[in-house]
XYZ file of C-alpha atoms in Angstrom:
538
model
C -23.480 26.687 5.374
C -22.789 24.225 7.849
C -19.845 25.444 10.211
C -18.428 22.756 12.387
C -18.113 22.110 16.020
C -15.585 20.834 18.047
C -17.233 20.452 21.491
C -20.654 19.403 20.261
C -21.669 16.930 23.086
C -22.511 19.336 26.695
C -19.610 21.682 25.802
C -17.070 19.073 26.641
C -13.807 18.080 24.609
C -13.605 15.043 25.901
C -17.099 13.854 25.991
C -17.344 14.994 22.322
C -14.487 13.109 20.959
C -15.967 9.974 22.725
C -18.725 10.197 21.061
C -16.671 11.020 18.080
C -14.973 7.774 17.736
C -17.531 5.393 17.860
C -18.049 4.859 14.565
C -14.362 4.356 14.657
C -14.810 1.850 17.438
C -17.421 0.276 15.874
C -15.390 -0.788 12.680
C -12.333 -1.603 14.738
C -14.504 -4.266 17.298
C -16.795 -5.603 14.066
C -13.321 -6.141 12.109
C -11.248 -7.414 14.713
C -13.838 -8.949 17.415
C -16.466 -9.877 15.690
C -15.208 -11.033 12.455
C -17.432 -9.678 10.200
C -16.478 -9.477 6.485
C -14.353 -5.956 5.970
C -17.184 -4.507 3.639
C -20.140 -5.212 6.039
C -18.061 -3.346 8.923
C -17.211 -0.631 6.120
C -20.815 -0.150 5.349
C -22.136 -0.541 9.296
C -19.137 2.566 10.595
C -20.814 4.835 7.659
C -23.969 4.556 8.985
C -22.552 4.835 12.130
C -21.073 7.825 11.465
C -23.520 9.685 9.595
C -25.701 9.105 12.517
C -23.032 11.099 14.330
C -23.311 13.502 12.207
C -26.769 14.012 12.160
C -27.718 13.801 15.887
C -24.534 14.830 17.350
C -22.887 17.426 15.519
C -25.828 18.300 14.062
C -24.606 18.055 9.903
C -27.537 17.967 7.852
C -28.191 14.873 6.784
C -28.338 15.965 3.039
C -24.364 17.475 3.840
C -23.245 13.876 5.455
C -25.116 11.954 2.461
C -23.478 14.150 0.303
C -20.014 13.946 2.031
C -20.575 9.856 2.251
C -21.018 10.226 -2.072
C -18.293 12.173 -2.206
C -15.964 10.150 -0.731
C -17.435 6.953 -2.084
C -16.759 8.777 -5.620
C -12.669 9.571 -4.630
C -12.601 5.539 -3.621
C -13.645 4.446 -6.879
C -11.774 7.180 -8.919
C -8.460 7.289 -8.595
C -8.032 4.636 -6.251
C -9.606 1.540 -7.502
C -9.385 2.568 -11.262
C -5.449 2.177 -10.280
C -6.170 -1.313 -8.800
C -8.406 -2.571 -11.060
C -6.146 -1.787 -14.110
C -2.948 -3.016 -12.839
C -4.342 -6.148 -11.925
C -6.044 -6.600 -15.188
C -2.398 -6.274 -16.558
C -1.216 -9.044 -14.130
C -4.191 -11.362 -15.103
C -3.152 -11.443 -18.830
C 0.070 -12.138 -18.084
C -1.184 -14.854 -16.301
C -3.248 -16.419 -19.283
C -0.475 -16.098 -21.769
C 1.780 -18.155 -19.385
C 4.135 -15.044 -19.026
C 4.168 -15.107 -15.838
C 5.450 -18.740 -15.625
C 7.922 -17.627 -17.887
C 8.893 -14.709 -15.401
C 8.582 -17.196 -12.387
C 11.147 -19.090 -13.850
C 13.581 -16.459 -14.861
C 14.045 -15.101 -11.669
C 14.572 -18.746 -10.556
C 17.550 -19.348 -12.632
C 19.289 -15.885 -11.779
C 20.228 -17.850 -8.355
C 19.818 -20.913 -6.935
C 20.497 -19.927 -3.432
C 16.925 -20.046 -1.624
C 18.250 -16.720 0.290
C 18.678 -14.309 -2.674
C 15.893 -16.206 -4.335
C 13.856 -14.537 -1.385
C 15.575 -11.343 -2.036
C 14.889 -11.507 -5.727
C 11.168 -12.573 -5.741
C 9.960 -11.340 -2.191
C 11.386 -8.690 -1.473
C 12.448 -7.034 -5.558
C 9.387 -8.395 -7.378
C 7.448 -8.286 -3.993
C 7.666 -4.695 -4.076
C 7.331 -3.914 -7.993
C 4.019 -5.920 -7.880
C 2.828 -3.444 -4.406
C 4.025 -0.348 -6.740
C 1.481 -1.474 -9.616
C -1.432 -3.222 -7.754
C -1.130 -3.481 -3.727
C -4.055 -4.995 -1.831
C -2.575 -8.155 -1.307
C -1.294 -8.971 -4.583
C 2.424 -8.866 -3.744
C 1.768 -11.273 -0.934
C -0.195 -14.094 -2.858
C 1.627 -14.011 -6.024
C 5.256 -13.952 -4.424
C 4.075 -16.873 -1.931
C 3.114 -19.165 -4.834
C 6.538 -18.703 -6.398
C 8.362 -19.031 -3.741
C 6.521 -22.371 -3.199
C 6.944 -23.316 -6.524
C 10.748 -23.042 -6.297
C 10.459 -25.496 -3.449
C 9.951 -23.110 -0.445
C 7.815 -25.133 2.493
C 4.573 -23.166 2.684
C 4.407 -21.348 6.275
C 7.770 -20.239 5.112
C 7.112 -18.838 1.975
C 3.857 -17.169 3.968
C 6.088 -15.009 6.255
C 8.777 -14.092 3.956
C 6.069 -12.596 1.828
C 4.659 -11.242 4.872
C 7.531 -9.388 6.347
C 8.345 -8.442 2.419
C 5.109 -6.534 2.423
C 6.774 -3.767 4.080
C 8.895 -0.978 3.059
C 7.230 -0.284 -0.464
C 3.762 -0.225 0.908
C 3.421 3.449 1.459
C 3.749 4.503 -1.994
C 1.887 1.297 -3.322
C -0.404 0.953 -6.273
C 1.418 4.202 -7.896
C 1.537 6.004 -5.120
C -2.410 5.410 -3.518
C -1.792 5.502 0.280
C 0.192 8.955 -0.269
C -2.325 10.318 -2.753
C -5.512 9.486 -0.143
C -3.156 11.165 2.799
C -2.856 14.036 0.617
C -6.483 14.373 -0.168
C -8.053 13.784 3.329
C -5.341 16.065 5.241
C -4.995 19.090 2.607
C -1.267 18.766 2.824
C 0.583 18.927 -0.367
C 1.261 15.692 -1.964
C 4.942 16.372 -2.394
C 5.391 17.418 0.920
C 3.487 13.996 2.245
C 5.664 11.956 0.250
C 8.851 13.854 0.752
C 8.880 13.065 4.685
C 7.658 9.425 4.159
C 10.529 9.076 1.824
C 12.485 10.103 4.726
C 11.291 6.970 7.036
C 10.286 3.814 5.313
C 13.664 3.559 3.476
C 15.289 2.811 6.858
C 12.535 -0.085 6.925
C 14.326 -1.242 3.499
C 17.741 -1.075 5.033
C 16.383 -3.732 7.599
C 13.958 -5.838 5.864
C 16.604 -7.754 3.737
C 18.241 -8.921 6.302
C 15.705 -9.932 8.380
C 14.457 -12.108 5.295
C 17.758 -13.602 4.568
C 17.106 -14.209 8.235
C 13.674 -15.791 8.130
C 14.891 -18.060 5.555
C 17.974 -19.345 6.770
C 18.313 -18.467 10.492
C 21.918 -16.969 11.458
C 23.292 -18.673 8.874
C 21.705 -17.150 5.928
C 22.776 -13.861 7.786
C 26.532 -14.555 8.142
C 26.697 -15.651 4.624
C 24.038 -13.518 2.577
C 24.519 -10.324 4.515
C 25.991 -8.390 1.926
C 23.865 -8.836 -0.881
C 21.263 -8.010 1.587
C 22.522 -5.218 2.742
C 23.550 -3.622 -0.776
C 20.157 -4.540 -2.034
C 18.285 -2.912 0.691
C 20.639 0.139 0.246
C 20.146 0.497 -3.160
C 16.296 0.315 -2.862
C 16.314 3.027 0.392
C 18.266 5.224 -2.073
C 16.268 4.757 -5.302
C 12.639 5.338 -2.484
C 13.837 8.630 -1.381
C 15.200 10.009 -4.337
C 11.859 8.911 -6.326
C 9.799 10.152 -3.310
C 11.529 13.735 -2.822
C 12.249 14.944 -6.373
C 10.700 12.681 -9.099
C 7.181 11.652 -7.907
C 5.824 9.699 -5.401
C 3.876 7.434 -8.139
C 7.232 5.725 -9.252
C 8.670 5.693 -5.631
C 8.370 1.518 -5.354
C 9.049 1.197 -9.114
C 12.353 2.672 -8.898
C 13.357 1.448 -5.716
C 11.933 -2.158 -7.107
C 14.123 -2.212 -10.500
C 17.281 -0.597 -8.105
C 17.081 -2.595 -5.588
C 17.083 -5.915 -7.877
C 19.852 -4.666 -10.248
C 22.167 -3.995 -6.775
C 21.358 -7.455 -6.303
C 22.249 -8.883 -9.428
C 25.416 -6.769 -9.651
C 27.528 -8.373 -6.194
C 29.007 -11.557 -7.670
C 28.076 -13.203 -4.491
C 24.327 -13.460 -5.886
C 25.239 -16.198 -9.131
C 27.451 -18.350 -6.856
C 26.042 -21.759 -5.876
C 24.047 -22.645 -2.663
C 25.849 -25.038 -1.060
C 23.755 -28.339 -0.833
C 23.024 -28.219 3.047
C 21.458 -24.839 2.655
C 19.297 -26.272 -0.175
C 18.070 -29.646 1.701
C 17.513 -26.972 4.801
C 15.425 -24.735 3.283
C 13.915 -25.894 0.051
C 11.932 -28.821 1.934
C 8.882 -28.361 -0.916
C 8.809 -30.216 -4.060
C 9.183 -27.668 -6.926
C 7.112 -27.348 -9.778
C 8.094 -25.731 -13.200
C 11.653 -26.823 -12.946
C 13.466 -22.973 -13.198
C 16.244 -24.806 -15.215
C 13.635 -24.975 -18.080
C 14.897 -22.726 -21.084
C 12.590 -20.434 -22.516
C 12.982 -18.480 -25.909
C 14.673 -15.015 -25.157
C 11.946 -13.777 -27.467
C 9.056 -14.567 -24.566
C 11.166 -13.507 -21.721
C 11.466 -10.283 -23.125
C 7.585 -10.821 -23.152
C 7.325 -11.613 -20.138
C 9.640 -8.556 -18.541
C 7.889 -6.252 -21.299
C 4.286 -5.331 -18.762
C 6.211 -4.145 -16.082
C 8.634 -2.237 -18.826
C 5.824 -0.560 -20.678
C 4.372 0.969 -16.785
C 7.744 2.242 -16.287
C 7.861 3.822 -19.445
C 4.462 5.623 -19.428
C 4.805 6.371 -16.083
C 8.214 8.579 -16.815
C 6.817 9.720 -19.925
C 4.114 11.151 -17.927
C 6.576 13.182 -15.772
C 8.217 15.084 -18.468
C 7.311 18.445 -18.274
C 5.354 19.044 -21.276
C 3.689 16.012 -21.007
C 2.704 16.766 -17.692
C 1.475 19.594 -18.051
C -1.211 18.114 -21.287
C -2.037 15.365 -19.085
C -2.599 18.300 -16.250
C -5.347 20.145 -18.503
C -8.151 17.717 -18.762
C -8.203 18.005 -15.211
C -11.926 18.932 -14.146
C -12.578 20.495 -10.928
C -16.138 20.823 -9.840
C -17.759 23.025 -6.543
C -19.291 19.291 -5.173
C -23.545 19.410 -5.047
C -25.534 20.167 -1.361
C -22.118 20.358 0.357
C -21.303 24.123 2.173
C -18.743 23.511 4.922
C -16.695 25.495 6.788
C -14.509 24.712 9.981
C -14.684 25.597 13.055
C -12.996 29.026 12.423
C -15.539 30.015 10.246
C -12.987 29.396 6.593
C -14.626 27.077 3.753
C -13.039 23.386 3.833
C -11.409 22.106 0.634
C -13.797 19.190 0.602
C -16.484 21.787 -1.026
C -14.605 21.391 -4.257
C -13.924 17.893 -6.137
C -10.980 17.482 -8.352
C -11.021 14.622 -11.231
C -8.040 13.615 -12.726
C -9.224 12.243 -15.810
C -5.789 11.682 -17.111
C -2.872 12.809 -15.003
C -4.172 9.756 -12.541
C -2.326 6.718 -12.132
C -5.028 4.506 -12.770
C -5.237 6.055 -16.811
C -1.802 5.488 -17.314
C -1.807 1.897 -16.586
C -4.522 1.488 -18.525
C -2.618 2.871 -21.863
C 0.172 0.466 -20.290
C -2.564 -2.112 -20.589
C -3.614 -1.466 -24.050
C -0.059 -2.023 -25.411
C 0.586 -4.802 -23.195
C -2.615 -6.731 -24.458
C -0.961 -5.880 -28.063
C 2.623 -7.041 -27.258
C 1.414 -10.286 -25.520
C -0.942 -10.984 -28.656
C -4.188 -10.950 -26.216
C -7.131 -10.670 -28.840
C -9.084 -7.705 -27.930
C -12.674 -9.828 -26.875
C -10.284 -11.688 -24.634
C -8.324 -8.329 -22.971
C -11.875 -7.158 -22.472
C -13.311 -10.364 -20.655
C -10.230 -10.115 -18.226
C -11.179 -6.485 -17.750
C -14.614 -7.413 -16.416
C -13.301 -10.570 -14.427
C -10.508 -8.396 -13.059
C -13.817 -5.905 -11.526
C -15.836 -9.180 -10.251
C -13.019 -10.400 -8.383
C -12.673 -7.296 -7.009
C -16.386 -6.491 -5.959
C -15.665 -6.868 -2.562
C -12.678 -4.727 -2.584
C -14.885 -2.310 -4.276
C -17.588 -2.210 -1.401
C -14.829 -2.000 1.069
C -12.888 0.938 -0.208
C -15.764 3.265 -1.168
C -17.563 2.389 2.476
C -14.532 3.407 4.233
C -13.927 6.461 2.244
C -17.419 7.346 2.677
C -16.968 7.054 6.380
C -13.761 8.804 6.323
C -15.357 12.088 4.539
C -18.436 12.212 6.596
C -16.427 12.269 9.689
C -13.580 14.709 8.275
C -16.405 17.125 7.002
C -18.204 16.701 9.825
C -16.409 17.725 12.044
C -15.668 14.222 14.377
C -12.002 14.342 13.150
C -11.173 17.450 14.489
C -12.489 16.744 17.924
C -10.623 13.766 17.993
C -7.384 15.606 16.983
C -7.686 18.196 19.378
C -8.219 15.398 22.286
C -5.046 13.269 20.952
C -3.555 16.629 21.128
C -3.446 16.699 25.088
C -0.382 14.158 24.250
C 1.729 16.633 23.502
C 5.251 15.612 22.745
C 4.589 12.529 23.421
C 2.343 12.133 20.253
C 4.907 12.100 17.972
C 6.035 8.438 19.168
C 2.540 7.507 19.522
C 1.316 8.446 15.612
C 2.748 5.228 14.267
C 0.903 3.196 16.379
C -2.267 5.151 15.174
C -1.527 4.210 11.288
C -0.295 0.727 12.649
C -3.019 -0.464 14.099
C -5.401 1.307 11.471
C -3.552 -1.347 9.067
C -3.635 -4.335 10.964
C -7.888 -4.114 11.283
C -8.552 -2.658 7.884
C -5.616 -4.216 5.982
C -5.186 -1.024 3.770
C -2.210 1.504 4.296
C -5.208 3.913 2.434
C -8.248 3.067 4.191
C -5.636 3.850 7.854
C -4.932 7.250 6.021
C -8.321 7.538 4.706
C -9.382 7.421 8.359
C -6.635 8.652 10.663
C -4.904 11.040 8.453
C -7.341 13.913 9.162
C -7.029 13.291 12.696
C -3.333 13.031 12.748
C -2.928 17.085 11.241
C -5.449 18.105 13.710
C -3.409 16.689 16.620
C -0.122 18.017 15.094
C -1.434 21.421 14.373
C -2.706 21.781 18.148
C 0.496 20.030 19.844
C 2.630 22.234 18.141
C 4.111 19.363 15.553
C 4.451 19.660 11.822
C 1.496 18.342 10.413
C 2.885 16.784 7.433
C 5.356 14.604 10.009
C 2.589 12.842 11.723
C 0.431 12.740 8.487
C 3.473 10.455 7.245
C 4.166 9.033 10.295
C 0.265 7.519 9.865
C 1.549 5.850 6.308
C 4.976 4.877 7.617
C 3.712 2.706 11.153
C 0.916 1.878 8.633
C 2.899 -0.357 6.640
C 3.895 -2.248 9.476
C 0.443 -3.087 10.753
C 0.234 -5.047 7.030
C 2.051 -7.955 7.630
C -0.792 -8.836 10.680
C -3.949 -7.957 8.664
C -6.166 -10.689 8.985
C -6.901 -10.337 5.424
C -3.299 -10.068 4.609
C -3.302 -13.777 6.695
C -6.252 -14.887 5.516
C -4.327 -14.079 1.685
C -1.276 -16.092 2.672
C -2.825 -18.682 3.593
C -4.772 -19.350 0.394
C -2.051 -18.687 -1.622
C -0.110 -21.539 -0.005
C -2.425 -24.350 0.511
C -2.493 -23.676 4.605
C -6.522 -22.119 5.388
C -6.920 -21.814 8.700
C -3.660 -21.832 9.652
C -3.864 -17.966 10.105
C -2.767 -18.093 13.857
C -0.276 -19.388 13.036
C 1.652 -17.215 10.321
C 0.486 -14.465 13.582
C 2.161 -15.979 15.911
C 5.838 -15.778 13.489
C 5.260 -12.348 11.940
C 4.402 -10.494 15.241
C 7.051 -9.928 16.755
C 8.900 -8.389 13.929
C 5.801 -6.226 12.820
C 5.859 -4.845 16.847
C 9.876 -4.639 16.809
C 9.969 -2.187 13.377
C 7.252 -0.505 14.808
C 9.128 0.644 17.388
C 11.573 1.594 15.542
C 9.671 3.779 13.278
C 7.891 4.822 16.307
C 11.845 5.995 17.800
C 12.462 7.705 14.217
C 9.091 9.865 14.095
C 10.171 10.954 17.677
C 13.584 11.727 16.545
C 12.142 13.924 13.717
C 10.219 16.115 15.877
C 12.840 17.008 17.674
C 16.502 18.186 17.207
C 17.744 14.511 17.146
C 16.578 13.317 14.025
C 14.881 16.692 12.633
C 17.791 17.796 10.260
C 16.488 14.621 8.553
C 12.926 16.697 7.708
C 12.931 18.712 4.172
């Protein structure tokens, strides 16, 4: 058994967690400084790290190889089976022309360029995070919103600042479900107390789009579907979050949030012409007025229906518990750890889903998707397959940082870390945002931020004093805010849009409201950990 230490280096705290963090460091300065492509950095911290391990902490290296494989295996199963399968969905949709058909429905449901923002960046935005994540909302909304005539650096940062408030419980639920894993909290408890802080991000978003778009303007004569929109989502987020399940969080909020909008007659009255020749400076493409049979826009809508459906179906209680039973839990090979207190760690034991995970159910969503949108099955196959090559990267990128993650969690590097941010004290609670922020903005990944920081954020908690599961959330809720300045996030945008290299600067416009929410989340978490704002905690 290998029992860990927390003051490995000379018998000194501080010293230890220095040493501790490089492999942190390391990742942060090869992402950020250098440049280097996120899978190379992912790979280069995991060595980095086991290294660590080996000669500081003394892990043998069979335990940190097999802690690395371990972790590697949770990246690729549940995570990316959930991202692979929902954008295989997406991708057939694509070659049927469904989604052109979509594009152009939500087109003709307003032609106000303001709630057309609402509708497709923020609504759909969100919907598309829920199923897939990892840049997907940002690209695909962009390139509708240009289509519908939107000038490119401003379709960019509306999908940007979009990116937001459904990001925590993105691609069914991932970010929470990695927090959960890497901390030992209780998914339901992770998600209940995020559920408590990024639907005040939703309250604020739509207005600061409506903004974005349309200056003060768009504010003093959109506000109200805004705000009714972003209410309805907030309310829909928690309720999903705290007493249905965290997978269908975004979904619900997604569907509410857009049927709010659709519901204030304000939404279906006409943009007045200046607002149009101010805003829609693009030439569009598809013309939205274009009628399409109602029999292939119910086609169209019928992908994202069929997820829903399975999704709730899964949640029923007998159903649940079926799904529950081919569960397989297995005591993980060459790996005997116990903590510092002497008490085997749960990462001895590996749990497999096989089909209670997210990543299955889309898959049967898939299946009957292919069949509804007539995709032959050689074809729904060949997307599969493209779907994982596009991916690769992604694939490298997760399972490296994961890796890295578990070998410094089981190690032993996490905990020395926590107990040095502990020396904080109350003054960590406003800080822990800023930890899952800026985890985002290098990494681009709410998960791989959780993956990394989440450990560390209980261990701080639990020696400051501070419930554990508030600054585990408060990791995923500043998180989401560090998305929006991701250089791959950026680098995304700017593809989608026509506008490489023009990454600056979409930076330079989406800054300052990724560092004013932060702030704000940053005041909330600080609120919650202390009588202010703590009645808000379950």
């Amino acid at each position: 058994m290998y029992v860990q230490e927390l003051r490995p280096v000379a018998g000194s705290l501080g010293l230890s967690a220095l040493v501790a963090a490089l492999p942190l460091v390391l990742v942060l300065v090869l992402l950020g400084g250098v440049r280097m492509k996120a899978h190379l950095a992912g790979l280069t911290g995991l060595l980095a790290a086991v290294l660590v391990a080996r000669l500081a902490y003394g892990m043998p290296l069979g335990q940190a190889a097999s802690s690395a494989a371990q972790g590697a295996a949770f990246g690729l199963f549940p995570i990316l089976w959930i991202v692979v399968n929902a954008l295989w969905v997406y991708r057939m949709t694509v070659r049927t022309r469904h989604f052109d058909v979509l594009r152009r429905s939500f087109g003709r449901l307003s032609d106000d360029p303001r709630v057309q923002a609402l509708v497709i960046a923020f609504c759909f935005g969100a919907l598309l995070e829920a199923l897939a994540g990892f840049g997907a909302p940002v690209a695909i909304c962009s390139v509708m919103l240009v289509a519908l005539g939107f000038d490119p650096v401003r379709a960019a940062v509306v999908s940007l600042v979009a990116n937001t408030a459904p990001v925590a419980f993105g691609a069914m639920g991932t970010p929470v479900v990695t927090l959960a894993q890497v901390t030992g909290v209780p998914l339901d408890d992770v998600a209940a107390v995020v559920g408590r802080q990024t639907p005040l991000l939703a309250l604020v978003v739509p207005l600061v789009l409506v903004g974005l778009v349309d200056g003060r303007r768009g504010l003093r004569e959109t506000w109200v579907p805004a705000l009714v929109c972003g209410t309805a989502f907030a309310a829909a987020q928690f309720a999903a979050s705290n007493y249905v399940s965290a997978q269908l969080a975004d979904i619900g909020a997604a569907l509410a949030g857009a049927g709010a909008l659709v519901a204030v007659p304000r939404t279906r009255a006409p943009a007045a012409e200046p607002v149009r020749a101010a805003v829609l400076t693009g030439v569009r493409t598809g013309e939205p007025g274009e009628r399409d049979p109602a029999r292939e826009v119910v086609r169209a809508y019928a992908p994202y229906a069929l997820i829903v459906a399975v999704f709730s179906a899964a949640q029923i209680p007998a159903v649940k518990d079926r799904l529950a039973r081919a569960t397989q839990t297995y005591d993980w090979p060459f790996l005997d750890v116990a903590g510092p207190d002497g008490e085997p760690v749960g990462g001895n034991v590996f749990t497999w889903p096989v089909l209670s995970t997210g990543g299955t159910l889309v898959l049967l969503a898939g299946l009957t998707t292919a069949a509804v949108l007539g995709v032959h099955a050689r074809v729904a196959v060949a997307e599969w397959l493209a779907t994982v090559r596009e991916l690769r990267s992604a694939l490298l990128t997760v399972t490296s940082v994961l890796a890295l993650a578990y070998v410094m969690n089981l190690s032993g590097q996490a905990a020395t870390i926590g107990h040095f941010v502990a020396a904080a004290g109350a003054g960590l609670a406003f800080l822990s945002p800023v930890l899952g922020w800026f985890g985002v903005a290098v990494t681009g990944s709410d998960t791989s931020a959780n993956a990394l920081f989440g450990a560390l954020q209980v261990t701080a908690a639990r020696e400051s004093g501070l419930p554990p599961g508030l600054l585990a959330a408060a990791n995923s809720s500043g998180g989401v805010l560090g998305k929006m300045i991701s250089p791959q996030n950026l680098t995304i945008a700017c593809a989608a849009v026509g506008l490489a290299g023009r990454e600056g600067d979409l930076l330079r416009k989406v800054l300052p409201w990724s560092a004013g929410l932060l702030l704000v989340m940053c005041l909330v978490v600080a609120g919650q950990s202390a009588a202010v704002l703590g009645w808000m905690l379950p």
